[in-house]
XYZ file of C-alpha atoms in Angstrom:
751
model
C -9.126 -5.740 -43.975
C -11.813 -6.544 -41.309
C -11.046 -6.868 -37.610
C -11.558 -10.361 -36.450
C -14.323 -11.148 -33.976
C -13.142 -13.095 -31.086
C -16.480 -13.129 -29.278
C -17.570 -11.387 -26.074
C -17.808 -11.979 -22.413
C -21.616 -12.167 -21.693
C -23.028 -10.856 -18.655
C -26.911 -10.873 -18.029
C -28.921 -9.541 -14.989
C -25.767 -8.754 -12.746
C -26.850 -7.720 -9.389
C -23.806 -7.699 -7.168
C -23.747 -5.054 -4.522
C -25.571 -1.872 -6.197
C -25.626 -3.257 -9.650
C -29.288 -3.074 -11.039
C -29.834 -6.132 -13.541
C -26.862 -5.070 -15.565
C -26.466 -6.835 -18.937
C -23.696 -6.097 -21.572
C -21.348 -7.867 -23.802
C -17.480 -7.103 -23.469
C -15.486 -7.741 -26.593
C -12.644 -10.143 -26.069
C -8.975 -9.345 -27.036
C -9.717 -5.618 -26.515
C -9.217 -2.983 -24.004
C -12.270 -2.263 -22.160
C -12.361 0.613 -19.604
C -14.870 0.844 -16.836
C -15.331 4.439 -15.590
C -18.044 6.396 -13.711
C -17.945 8.225 -10.376
C -16.743 6.543 -7.303
C -19.273 3.963 -5.990
C -21.120 3.722 -9.226
C -20.667 -0.037 -9.473
C -17.551 -0.439 -11.633
C -15.682 -2.687 -9.143
C -18.834 -4.805 -8.506
C -19.081 -5.375 -12.130
C -15.366 -6.097 -12.990
C -14.038 -7.641 -9.821
C -17.164 -8.879 -7.918
C -18.789 -10.498 -11.061
C -16.432 -11.141 -13.869
C -13.052 -11.724 -11.969
C -14.872 -13.578 -9.141
C -16.626 -15.960 -11.481
C -13.406 -16.581 -13.327
C -11.563 -17.492 -10.135
C -14.501 -19.676 -8.699
C -14.614 -21.755 -11.871
C -10.708 -22.094 -12.006
C -10.724 -23.237 -8.381
C -13.377 -25.834 -8.943
C -10.978 -27.610 -11.517
C -8.730 -28.461 -8.642
C -8.842 -31.689 -6.705
C -11.000 -31.609 -3.682
C -7.923 -32.007 -1.519
C -6.430 -28.884 -2.892
C -9.743 -26.816 -2.761
C -9.858 -27.247 0.943
C -6.794 -24.998 1.333
C -8.103 -22.304 -1.175
C -10.297 -19.487 -0.631
C -13.825 -20.207 -1.839
C -15.799 -17.832 -4.029
C -19.519 -17.775 -4.045
C -21.405 -17.526 -7.386
C -21.862 -14.039 -8.326
C -25.466 -12.652 -8.283
C -26.199 -12.665 -12.101
C -28.544 -14.525 -14.242
C -25.988 -15.421 -16.976
C -22.147 -15.286 -17.384
C -20.550 -16.788 -20.291
C -17.253 -16.906 -22.266
C -15.091 -15.943 -19.450
C -11.518 -16.814 -19.717
C -8.968 -17.222 -16.800
C -8.569 -13.892 -14.898
C -5.337 -12.215 -13.618
C -6.155 -9.634 -11.166
C -3.441 -6.897 -10.985
C -4.693 -4.656 -8.074
C -3.233 -2.240 -5.752
C -2.682 -4.537 -2.852
C 0.793 -4.109 -1.553
C 3.191 -6.894 -2.498
C 4.362 -7.344 1.214
C 6.899 -10.212 1.597
C 9.615 -10.608 4.050
C 13.198 -9.086 4.020
C 14.249 -11.622 1.295
C 11.527 -10.407 -0.995
C 12.937 -7.607 -3.461
C 11.944 -5.951 -6.674
C 14.329 -8.385 -8.302
C 12.782 -11.556 -7.004
C 9.193 -10.162 -7.789
C 10.057 -9.473 -11.285
C 12.160 -12.554 -11.972
C 15.170 -10.366 -12.778
C 17.150 -11.834 -9.865
C 16.991 -15.120 -11.548
C 18.006 -13.796 -14.847
C 21.039 -12.034 -13.330
C 22.164 -15.014 -11.653
C 22.153 -17.066 -14.724
C 24.169 -14.343 -16.489
C 26.717 -14.113 -13.738
C 26.876 -18.118 -13.885
C 27.702 -17.907 -17.504
C 29.827 -14.717 -17.956
C 31.524 -13.760 -14.600
C 35.065 -13.942 -13.637
C 36.189 -15.785 -11.737
C 33.647 -18.414 -12.480
C 31.929 -19.969 -9.580
C 29.497 -22.419 -10.817
C 25.657 -22.656 -10.955
C 23.375 -19.660 -10.534
C 22.445 -20.620 -6.924
C 25.939 -19.630 -5.818
C 25.037 -15.939 -6.491
C 21.860 -16.126 -4.487
C 21.560 -14.735 -0.836
C 18.736 -17.225 -0.214
C 21.200 -20.078 -0.750
C 23.604 -21.242 2.061
C 26.375 -21.370 -0.470
C 25.908 -17.792 -1.712
C 24.727 -15.871 1.372
C 26.848 -13.984 3.747
C 27.317 -16.353 6.763
C 27.127 -13.454 9.285
C 23.638 -12.092 8.518
C 22.356 -15.236 6.573
C 21.572 -13.206 3.527
C 19.432 -10.514 5.293
C 22.125 -7.714 4.798
C 21.460 -6.545 8.349
C 22.505 -7.653 11.761
C 20.940 -7.088 15.264
C 22.660 -4.180 16.954
C 22.185 -3.964 20.751
C 21.151 -1.100 22.723
C 22.876 -1.690 25.985
C 20.886 0.965 27.657
C 17.820 -1.352 27.316
C 19.936 -4.429 28.683
C 21.664 -3.014 31.783
C 20.921 -0.403 34.283
C 24.530 0.443 35.397
C 23.380 2.248 38.675
C 21.911 -1.088 40.081
C 23.198 -4.461 41.359
C 22.110 -7.721 40.167
C 19.852 -8.055 43.266
C 18.357 -4.714 42.364
C 17.291 -5.721 38.838
C 20.258 -4.361 36.820
C 19.383 -6.823 34.237
C 16.465 -5.158 32.178
C 15.125 -7.892 29.647
C 12.223 -9.480 31.282
C 13.797 -13.022 30.908
C 16.661 -11.861 33.019
C 14.670 -10.146 35.930
C 15.275 -10.899 39.503
C 14.350 -14.538 40.472
C 14.033 -15.825 36.908
C 16.061 -18.838 35.702
C 18.725 -16.741 33.972
C 19.306 -14.528 36.987
C 19.642 -17.600 39.086
C 22.445 -18.783 36.790
C 24.274 -15.652 37.462
C 23.613 -15.655 41.074
C 24.962 -19.199 41.623
C 27.925 -18.686 39.302
C 30.073 -17.159 42.065
C 31.435 -14.727 39.657
C 29.713 -11.586 40.987
C 28.901 -9.569 44.041
C 25.175 -9.561 43.815
C 24.862 -6.249 45.781
C 27.679 -4.191 43.739
C 26.379 -1.855 41.141
C 27.314 -2.776 37.686
C 29.088 0.660 37.289
C 31.608 -0.482 39.801
C 32.556 -3.751 38.153
C 36.045 -4.448 37.123
C 36.813 -4.994 33.348
C 36.917 -8.845 34.192
C 33.583 -8.911 35.993
C 32.054 -6.880 33.228
C 33.432 -9.181 30.548
C 32.104 -12.296 32.445
C 28.623 -10.786 33.067
C 28.317 -9.837 29.390
C 30.358 -12.049 27.080
C 31.542 -15.194 28.990
C 30.608 -18.207 26.944
C 32.942 -21.141 27.761
C 30.264 -23.767 28.139
C 30.519 -24.165 31.971
C 27.701 -25.505 33.898
C 26.115 -23.964 36.834
C 23.781 -25.781 39.203
C 20.281 -24.094 39.883
C 18.426 -26.330 42.211
C 18.994 -29.824 41.095
C 19.449 -28.723 37.330
C 22.898 -28.055 35.487
C 22.453 -25.131 33.242
C 24.983 -23.679 30.732
C 26.357 -20.282 31.669
C 26.278 -17.728 28.932
C 26.753 -13.945 29.339
C 23.932 -11.672 28.867
C 24.901 -10.135 25.511
C 26.100 -13.741 24.282
C 22.697 -15.290 25.253
C 20.611 -12.404 23.843
C 22.456 -12.392 20.544
C 22.063 -16.361 20.201
C 18.514 -16.305 21.215
C 16.258 -13.289 20.537
C 18.982 -11.614 18.459
C 19.123 -14.432 15.862
C 15.544 -14.425 14.963
C 13.857 -12.636 12.067
C 11.591 -9.850 13.505
C 9.153 -10.546 10.946
C 8.600 -14.063 12.196
C 7.956 -13.035 15.931
C 4.785 -12.889 17.836
C 3.600 -9.339 18.809
C 4.574 -9.625 22.414
C 8.168 -11.051 21.635
C 8.508 -8.406 18.898
C 7.992 -5.671 21.400
C 10.772 -6.985 23.564
C 13.042 -7.438 20.457
C 12.478 -3.702 19.380
C 13.389 -2.627 22.872
C 16.814 -4.226 22.790
C 17.694 -4.482 19.127
C 17.938 -2.303 16.189
C 18.809 -3.421 12.587
C 22.307 -2.390 11.441
C 24.105 -3.053 8.233
C 25.999 -6.264 8.246
C 29.695 -5.333 8.792
C 30.878 -8.402 7.008
C 29.059 -8.026 3.651
C 28.124 -4.263 4.096
C 24.506 -4.915 3.306
C 25.172 -6.877 0.079
C 23.871 -10.188 1.654
C 26.297 -12.234 -0.340
C 29.579 -14.036 0.861
C 32.914 -12.588 -0.423
C 33.279 -15.312 -3.110
C 30.170 -14.066 -4.742
C 31.073 -10.457 -4.479
C 34.508 -11.149 -6.085
C 32.952 -12.593 -9.202
C 32.372 -9.675 -11.655
C 30.798 -8.902 -15.287
C 32.494 -5.895 -16.877
C 33.893 -4.968 -13.426
C 30.563 -5.057 -11.485
C 29.539 -7.731 -8.988
C 25.788 -8.796 -8.835
C 25.221 -6.881 -5.674
C 26.526 -3.560 -7.345
C 24.157 -4.178 -10.168
C 21.155 -4.858 -8.025
C 21.961 -1.618 -6.097
C 21.930 0.350 -9.410
C 18.852 2.511 -10.400
C 16.858 0.336 -12.786
C 17.417 2.967 -15.587
C 21.078 2.921 -15.325
C 21.105 -0.865 -15.063
C 19.077 -1.235 -18.225
C 21.837 0.711 -20.097
C 24.570 -1.413 -18.481
C 22.963 -4.617 -19.581
C 22.632 -3.372 -23.145
C 26.230 -2.718 -23.094
C 27.211 -6.353 -22.282
C 28.371 -8.100 -25.607
C 27.907 -11.769 -24.948
C 26.268 -13.508 -28.038
C 26.352 -16.870 -26.042
C 23.646 -15.424 -23.673
C 22.028 -13.115 -26.199
C 18.444 -14.153 -25.507
C 18.754 -13.994 -21.685
C 20.411 -10.468 -21.968
C 17.657 -9.298 -24.316
C 14.853 -10.684 -21.922
C 16.585 -8.842 -18.965
C 16.997 -5.737 -20.699
C 13.275 -5.701 -21.871
C 12.128 -6.371 -18.192
C 14.195 -3.488 -17.085
C 12.959 -1.120 -19.769
C 9.437 -1.997 -19.012
C 9.999 -0.872 -15.379
C 11.452 2.396 -16.850
C 8.570 2.699 -19.265
C 6.141 2.268 -16.511
C 7.556 5.074 -14.372
C 9.648 2.778 -12.023
C 13.127 3.428 -13.317
C 14.006 5.179 -10.143
C 13.772 1.822 -8.098
C 16.716 -0.423 -7.696
C 16.382 -4.301 -7.776
C 17.439 -4.678 -4.246
C 14.524 -2.568 -2.997
C 12.480 -4.574 -0.595
C 9.044 -5.283 -2.028
C 7.247 -4.470 1.331
C 8.480 -0.906 0.924
C 6.544 -0.295 -2.282
C 3.267 1.685 -2.394
C 0.200 0.266 -3.634
C 0.598 2.072 -7.145
C 4.177 0.838 -7.387
C 3.178 -2.733 -6.423
C 0.581 -2.835 -9.118
C 2.964 -1.828 -11.728
C 5.591 -4.117 -10.597
C 3.057 -6.946 -11.028
C 2.161 -5.602 -14.382
C 5.712 -5.629 -15.656
C 6.002 -9.386 -14.487
C 2.874 -10.285 -16.541
C 4.351 -8.506 -19.669
C 7.148 -11.170 -19.910
C 4.569 -13.935 -19.475
C 4.255 -16.496 -22.364
C 0.488 -17.000 -21.628
C -1.944 -15.659 -23.978
C -5.854 -15.516 -24.228
C -6.169 -14.454 -20.597
C -8.153 -11.635 -18.967
C -6.220 -9.159 -17.220
C -8.070 -7.066 -14.647
C -6.488 -3.711 -13.529
C -7.595 -1.347 -10.771
C -6.660 1.962 -11.658
C -3.266 1.240 -12.819
C -2.379 5.027 -13.411
C -2.524 5.779 -9.569
C 0.770 7.566 -8.471
C 1.697 8.339 -12.127
C 2.736 11.867 -13.513
C 0.866 12.646 -16.795
C 4.238 12.140 -18.547
C 4.309 8.472 -17.590
C 0.514 7.681 -18.137
C 1.078 7.645 -21.910
C 3.732 4.935 -21.621
C 1.453 2.924 -19.267
C -1.083 3.023 -21.926
C 1.399 1.649 -24.450
C 2.047 -1.482 -22.157
C -1.827 -2.053 -21.775
C -1.774 -2.148 -25.588
C 0.976 -4.547 -25.482
C -0.938 -7.063 -23.328
C -3.960 -6.757 -25.887
C -1.904 -7.329 -28.838
C -0.398 -10.580 -27.337
C -3.891 -11.855 -27.437
C -5.307 -10.911 -24.214
C -8.483 -9.296 -22.902
C -7.827 -6.292 -20.830
C -10.257 -4.884 -18.393
C -9.319 -1.652 -16.618
C -11.190 0.438 -14.000
C -9.999 3.883 -14.533
C -10.827 7.595 -14.005
C -7.965 9.287 -15.859
C -8.842 10.705 -19.490
C -5.672 9.661 -21.004
C -6.332 6.078 -19.856
C -9.915 6.229 -21.018
C -8.691 7.512 -24.430
C -6.934 4.267 -25.290
C -10.001 2.127 -24.747
C -11.489 0.038 -27.664
C -14.569 -0.231 -25.675
C -15.849 2.045 -22.863
C -18.362 1.233 -20.040
C -19.554 4.085 -18.130
C -21.321 3.323 -15.019
C -23.705 5.697 -13.114
C -25.353 8.016 -13.123
C -24.359 8.552 -9.571
C -22.929 6.740 -6.522
C -24.369 3.963 -4.187
C -28.146 3.409 -4.593
C -28.220 6.084 -7.215
C -25.749 4.202 -9.401
C -25.395 0.550 -10.541
C -26.431 1.267 -14.165
C -24.616 1.361 -17.463
C -25.221 5.073 -18.698
C -23.094 4.492 -21.615
C -21.232 1.828 -23.584
C -19.483 1.979 -27.000
C -16.280 3.580 -28.412
C -14.424 6.493 -27.078
C -15.749 8.943 -29.547
C -19.203 8.035 -28.568
C -18.450 8.714 -24.909
C -17.551 12.371 -25.824
C -21.031 13.138 -26.923
C -22.792 10.809 -24.435
C -23.853 13.690 -22.080
C -22.805 11.594 -19.009
C -20.834 12.998 -16.081
C -17.698 11.322 -17.540
C -18.273 12.402 -21.213
C -18.949 16.085 -20.106
C -15.718 16.092 -18.073
C -13.597 14.578 -20.721
C -14.115 17.677 -22.827
C -13.308 20.245 -20.153
C -10.827 20.773 -17.409
C -10.382 23.254 -14.553
C -8.944 26.653 -16.024
C -5.475 27.727 -14.803
C -5.973 30.089 -11.860
C -5.208 33.775 -12.807
C -6.034 35.488 -9.608
C -3.954 33.682 -6.576
C -4.193 34.324 -2.910
C -1.508 36.270 -1.173
C 0.414 34.309 1.382
C 0.330 35.064 5.168
C 3.763 33.846 5.875
C 6.262 31.059 4.662
C 7.530 27.672 5.853
C 11.229 27.309 5.146
C 13.252 24.160 4.491
C 16.908 24.501 4.064
C 19.563 22.132 2.599
C 17.210 18.954 2.340
C 19.290 15.941 1.331
C 16.969 13.178 2.337
C 16.868 10.236 -0.050
C 17.482 11.637 -3.566
C 17.013 15.373 -2.670
C 20.045 17.305 -3.685
C 20.703 20.101 -0.904
C 17.325 21.483 -1.476
C 16.000 24.823 0.054
C 12.607 26.116 -0.579
C 9.993 28.371 0.945
C 6.509 27.268 1.015
C 3.763 29.944 1.254
C 1.405 29.784 4.290
C -2.427 30.609 3.884
C -2.636 29.373 0.398
C -3.048 26.171 -1.523
C 0.218 24.807 -2.690
C 0.623 21.847 -5.057
C 3.952 19.939 -5.193
C 4.341 18.250 -8.495
C 6.785 16.149 -10.450
C 7.282 12.512 -11.920
C 7.060 9.674 -9.592
C 10.374 9.331 -7.579
C 11.409 13.009 -8.109
C 11.537 13.708 -4.356
C 8.186 15.194 -3.684
C 7.177 13.044 -0.754
C 10.868 13.195 0.705
C 10.648 16.922 0.863
C 7.212 17.415 2.031
C 6.383 14.269 4.209
C 9.965 13.721 5.225
C 11.565 17.199 5.739
C 8.694 19.549 6.431
C 7.499 17.831 9.809
C 11.102 17.931 10.897
C 11.083 21.758 10.705
C 7.485 22.291 11.519
C 6.311 19.351 14.009
C 2.726 20.754 14.092
C 2.267 19.843 10.415
C -0.679 17.511 10.098
C -0.032 14.588 7.518
C -3.187 13.191 6.070
C -1.751 10.137 4.193
C -3.358 6.862 2.698
C -2.311 4.506 5.535
C -5.189 2.405 6.611
C -6.708 3.687 9.899
C -5.832 1.229 12.655
C -8.667 -1.183 13.601
C -10.215 -4.610 13.898
C -12.379 -6.443 11.698
C -15.217 -4.598 13.348
C -13.844 -1.099 12.227
C -16.128 0.560 9.613
C -17.081 4.019 8.715
C -19.413 4.725 11.246
C -17.052 3.322 14.061
C -13.970 5.411 12.775
C -15.948 8.577 12.838
C -17.532 7.995 16.224
C -21.163 8.635 15.406
C -22.321 4.916 16.467
C -22.530 6.108 20.125
C -25.105 8.953 19.227
C -26.865 6.565 16.788
C -27.487 3.870 19.570
C -28.644 6.685 21.992
C -30.982 7.927 19.510
C -32.494 4.465 18.928
C -32.621 3.717 22.692
C -34.527 6.968 23.499
C -37.065 6.366 20.730
C -37.663 2.761 21.752
C -37.263 3.033 25.667
C -34.622 0.338 25.712
C -31.056 -0.148 26.619
C -28.684 1.494 23.969
C -26.274 -1.619 24.491
C -28.843 -3.584 22.472
C -27.984 -1.593 19.317
C -24.253 -2.340 19.620
C -22.819 -5.072 17.405
C -20.203 -5.721 20.002
C -22.673 -6.153 23.030
C -25.912 -8.085 23.841
C -27.861 -7.359 20.724
C -25.296 -8.871 18.397
C -25.897 -12.061 16.623
C -24.374 -14.823 18.599
C -23.260 -16.953 15.600
C -21.204 -14.089 13.962
C -20.703 -11.916 17.050
C -22.137 -8.938 15.193
C -19.785 -9.011 12.233
C -22.492 -10.164 9.775
C -20.036 -12.546 8.171
C -18.075 -15.631 9.215
C -14.380 -15.556 8.901
C -12.586 -18.830 8.153
C -8.858 -18.636 8.674
C -6.859 -20.664 5.824
C -3.530 -20.741 7.256
C -1.270 -18.683 4.973
C -4.047 -17.930 2.547
C -6.452 -15.029 2.837
C -9.436 -15.848 5.107
C -12.642 -17.030 3.621
C -15.545 -14.629 4.185
C -19.238 -15.854 4.035
C -22.416 -14.122 5.012
C -23.782 -15.257 8.402
C -26.742 -17.549 7.700
C -28.372 -16.878 11.195
C -28.841 -13.132 10.831
C -28.366 -12.977 7.150
C -25.588 -10.430 7.389
C -27.809 -7.896 9.537
C -25.491 -8.291 12.483
C -28.291 -8.264 15.121
C -30.742 -10.423 16.884
C -34.420 -10.287 15.449
C -35.658 -8.694 18.650
C -33.226 -5.865 18.251
C -34.282 -5.425 14.617
C -37.820 -5.144 15.684
C -37.003 -1.513 17.101
C -37.066 1.329 14.692
C -36.035 4.850 14.530
C -38.141 6.797 11.881
C -38.968 3.613 10.241
C -35.402 2.247 10.033
C -33.816 -0.673 11.828
C -30.223 -0.519 13.103
C -29.374 -3.021 10.248
C -30.962 -0.432 7.858
C -28.545 2.149 9.287
C -25.426 0.203 8.691
C -26.463 -0.217 5.085
C -27.349 3.393 4.570
C -25.058 5.471 2.331
C -23.553 8.457 3.891
C -25.367 10.695 1.487
C -28.719 9.045 2.571
C -27.723 9.282 6.125
C -27.233 13.050 5.769
C -31.028 13.383 5.018
C -32.085 10.858 7.413
C -30.395 12.009 10.781
C -31.531 15.242 12.204
C -29.560 14.803 15.552
C -26.764 17.461 15.455
C -23.935 15.401 16.685
C -24.640 12.908 13.889
C -25.401 15.352 11.094
C -22.289 17.387 11.523
C -20.019 14.459 11.038
C -21.898 13.021 8.127
C -22.006 16.489 6.432
C -18.090 16.428 6.689
C -17.884 13.059 4.972
C -20.182 14.071 2.254
C -18.265 17.255 1.642
C -15.069 15.139 1.019
C -16.721 12.973 -1.574
C -17.485 9.980 0.420
C -21.221 10.134 0.120
C -21.587 6.643 -1.540
C -19.876 4.810 1.335
C -22.145 2.990 3.548
C -21.873 3.386 7.351
C -21.056 -0.095 7.907
C -18.385 -0.482 5.227
C -15.256 -2.171 6.773
C -12.253 0.185 6.789
C -10.159 -2.839 5.061
C -12.151 -2.253 1.904
C -11.392 1.309 1.375
C -8.924 2.524 -1.226
C -6.030 4.692 -0.408
C -7.672 7.971 -1.550
C -10.903 6.983 0.448
C -8.815 6.452 3.779
C -7.192 9.740 3.123
C -10.536 11.679 2.776
C -11.933 9.842 5.758
C -9.042 11.427 7.727
C -9.565 14.864 6.087
C -13.253 14.876 7.155
C -12.236 14.671 10.724
C -10.062 17.835 10.393
C -12.824 19.861 8.876
C -13.871 22.891 10.836
C -10.414 23.363 12.370
C -8.662 26.562 11.468
C -4.829 27.754 11.127
C -3.610 24.339 10.515
C -0.749 23.082 8.157
C -2.198 20.324 6.229
C -0.285 17.837 3.887
C -2.131 15.505 1.600
C -0.446 12.773 -0.492
C -2.331 12.376 -3.753
C -5.900 12.970 -2.418
C -7.366 12.445 -5.810
C -6.488 8.682 -5.992
C -9.617 6.975 -6.878
C -11.667 9.754 -7.616
C -13.809 10.553 -10.706
C -13.065 13.882 -12.428
C -16.393 15.137 -11.127
C -15.515 14.394 -7.481
C -12.021 16.059 -8.107
C -13.802 19.251 -8.601
C -15.660 18.739 -5.288
C -12.344 18.142 -3.517
C -10.778 21.208 -5.056
C -13.691 23.175 -3.552
C -13.037 21.801 -0.126
C -9.360 22.629 -0.333
C -10.398 26.412 -1.141
C -12.802 26.319 2.063
C -9.860 25.121 4.291
C -7.588 27.969 2.937
C -10.272 30.516 3.245
C -10.842 29.400 6.870
C -7.304 30.263 7.584
C -5.361 26.864 6.980
C -2.316 26.231 4.847
C -2.876 23.324 2.483
C -0.017 21.474 0.790
C -1.002 18.775 -1.873
C 1.369 16.312 -3.386
C -0.193 15.749 -6.656
C -0.177 14.733 -10.336
C -3.719 15.784 -11.279
C -3.441 18.653 -13.373
C -6.937 20.130 -12.422
C -5.674 20.429 -8.928
C -2.311 21.914 -10.026
C -4.211 24.331 -12.151
C -6.185 25.614 -9.299
C -3.324 26.020 -6.831
C -2.159 29.388 -5.683
C 1.547 28.246 -5.760
C 3.388 25.240 -7.518
C 6.729 23.644 -6.522
C 7.827 21.241 -9.298
C 10.565 18.754 -8.646
C 12.610 16.774 -11.130
C 13.654 16.708 -13.802
C 13.495 12.894 -13.598
C 13.078 10.290 -10.892
C 15.574 8.807 -8.477
C 19.142 9.928 -9.215
C 17.831 12.091 -12.123
C 15.368 14.036 -9.655
C 15.789 15.676 -6.382
C 16.113 19.336 -7.496
C 13.559 22.236 -7.690
C 12.356 22.840 -11.481
C 9.850 25.529 -10.826
C 8.402 27.614 -7.992
C 5.602 30.049 -8.831
C 2.010 30.491 -9.764
C 0.407 27.728 -12.342
C 0.113 30.359 -15.078
C 3.970 30.699 -15.081
C 4.390 26.857 -14.857
C 2.598 26.392 -18.022
C 5.230 28.707 -19.740
C 8.056 26.746 -18.111
C 9.168 24.421 -21.045
C 11.913 22.672 -19.065
C 9.449 21.310 -16.809
C 7.429 18.016 -17.752
C 4.497 19.207 -15.562
C 4.754 22.654 -17.320
C 4.580 21.068 -20.695
C 1.505 18.963 -19.897
C -0.179 21.991 -18.204
C 0.646 24.068 -21.466
C -1.116 21.330 -23.496
C -4.385 22.223 -21.708
C -4.619 25.839 -22.684
């Protein structure tokens, strides 16, 4: 039987970013994996060209009134784009959301549970909304469905040693001579010169809690008297911290902490909803269950009258387990999920969609997954394809590349040396293509047989954070230690949570975005711009401030940003290239000044690798060499920090630490976003750090990194409640023989 031909997405002459007139046909209703070294042009082709054009064309179908409230996409730089279907982008952007947004609401499991309870629960309440903490009829009245209440720190409210005249009331709105202070002064209830510590019980009650509606005259105005605590709780304490302006939030955080609501005990629901149960469990108890356990519970409910709903809910939960998120609970706030977890949750939501013939675009969906879970992720990708969808995946992991019906390998290298298709075809052809990707698919790092001897040890005793089960472990110093285990097994809890408590000097190099404004970029973060400006000023005999995008040399229309930001209320801002400077950031007279034939705008557009060869100034060259050593040579000096992936941010931080000795470094999945060739470079960097006298601890799933470690600590056996124990401690060679360890099983398969 012949495979039907559903046509292809046709691309001709694509030139977005570093793409060099790329032309290709991508088969529809197939899985196409785009791979290649970091910065080779994969994202420019998939996201910047295909997905961008799809969203642009869809947005143009809306009425003009609606379009003005939506982000606008420019037409991608390409000669021809045809046969593009509606694209759904499933990226690693964190879900975010407020305190009412949970895994249950994001996956639609919340609605399914409420329907089941409305049909099956005893005693019966009525419609599904009565089981919702977002509905006044279902929410706890004390916390209004948040599950937490504001607990007041009295030390931040009153200085007991002072009198009211001396400023005993610490919140700024209660300071001496304010309206509130005048109320207490004019009330006649207090000796204004008497220290609070000497107040009688009645005076203290009146000051803090009296709220009987009495009027106090301040000047010619009659104001209602409220005790300090009563007023703070009604005013500032009643507000959702996430809705507060920064200056108000700072005041809130001084006075209040969030504590579990004593009325509902954090369940968010009123007593009526909590009393209604299915098989002995209320809806809050089910939401608090680990997803893997909840899936078994739902399968055990016998209710033919709601059979389709039970089946849909069970499948939704089982997909979460399959994708490696079985350790989550439905009541987990979505804002606490990592980028990789967020992407997989989004994916599960789409698996239950009735829509077909769409184009799904994934950005490294295997990020944060143990090799044990990658295979199951691949199965879900195939489900999406088999439903009649086109699946485009940007990916580096061999197991994910192997499932592709069609492979596009970009390269040959990064930045200006990339942007070309070096191979396209089936997976078998990739293995013999001779490209960097093809060569690495056939080899891997050998398991280290000669390991370093430790210089000491770091001890953690009786760790019980999150799911850790009284874990005690010794981490060797002066070596490279890999901490492995499935997602949710307790790795981060042990190393990032417990180790710094015992050893405060530990340097955590994580994936959090370095703080900064829209102006923050690679060059500003590393601090090389000052030296660059001085070099330009010396060469041209002018003021160095001319070469600052924040000073007198900046384009006045975009204020040196090179782009114009148009805020669209609750939507992401619209970003367009500045027409005055054409994105170059500077005035024409500034661009006329050169350093060795390059303008300051040319420097911003220069890749780090090119900059290493260009700059001879020692202060600049040293920093650039560090960035190149950590595998960031493809980034441009002017690249905004907001565009960097988690792995790129982490390596940017790591570069700043190079050259320092005797430190304890902890890195959380530093191979995120790295091509197999770049992983080899990163392992070499770890070796140099250790050889220089540092201790390097890497939380990692990548088997190449684990193979080259001197010591491995493996947690498990599973995730969440099924994890939290040490499965193995020792050298990589012994781990490969540890059959009880999932990591060991996968490592053994590489021998």
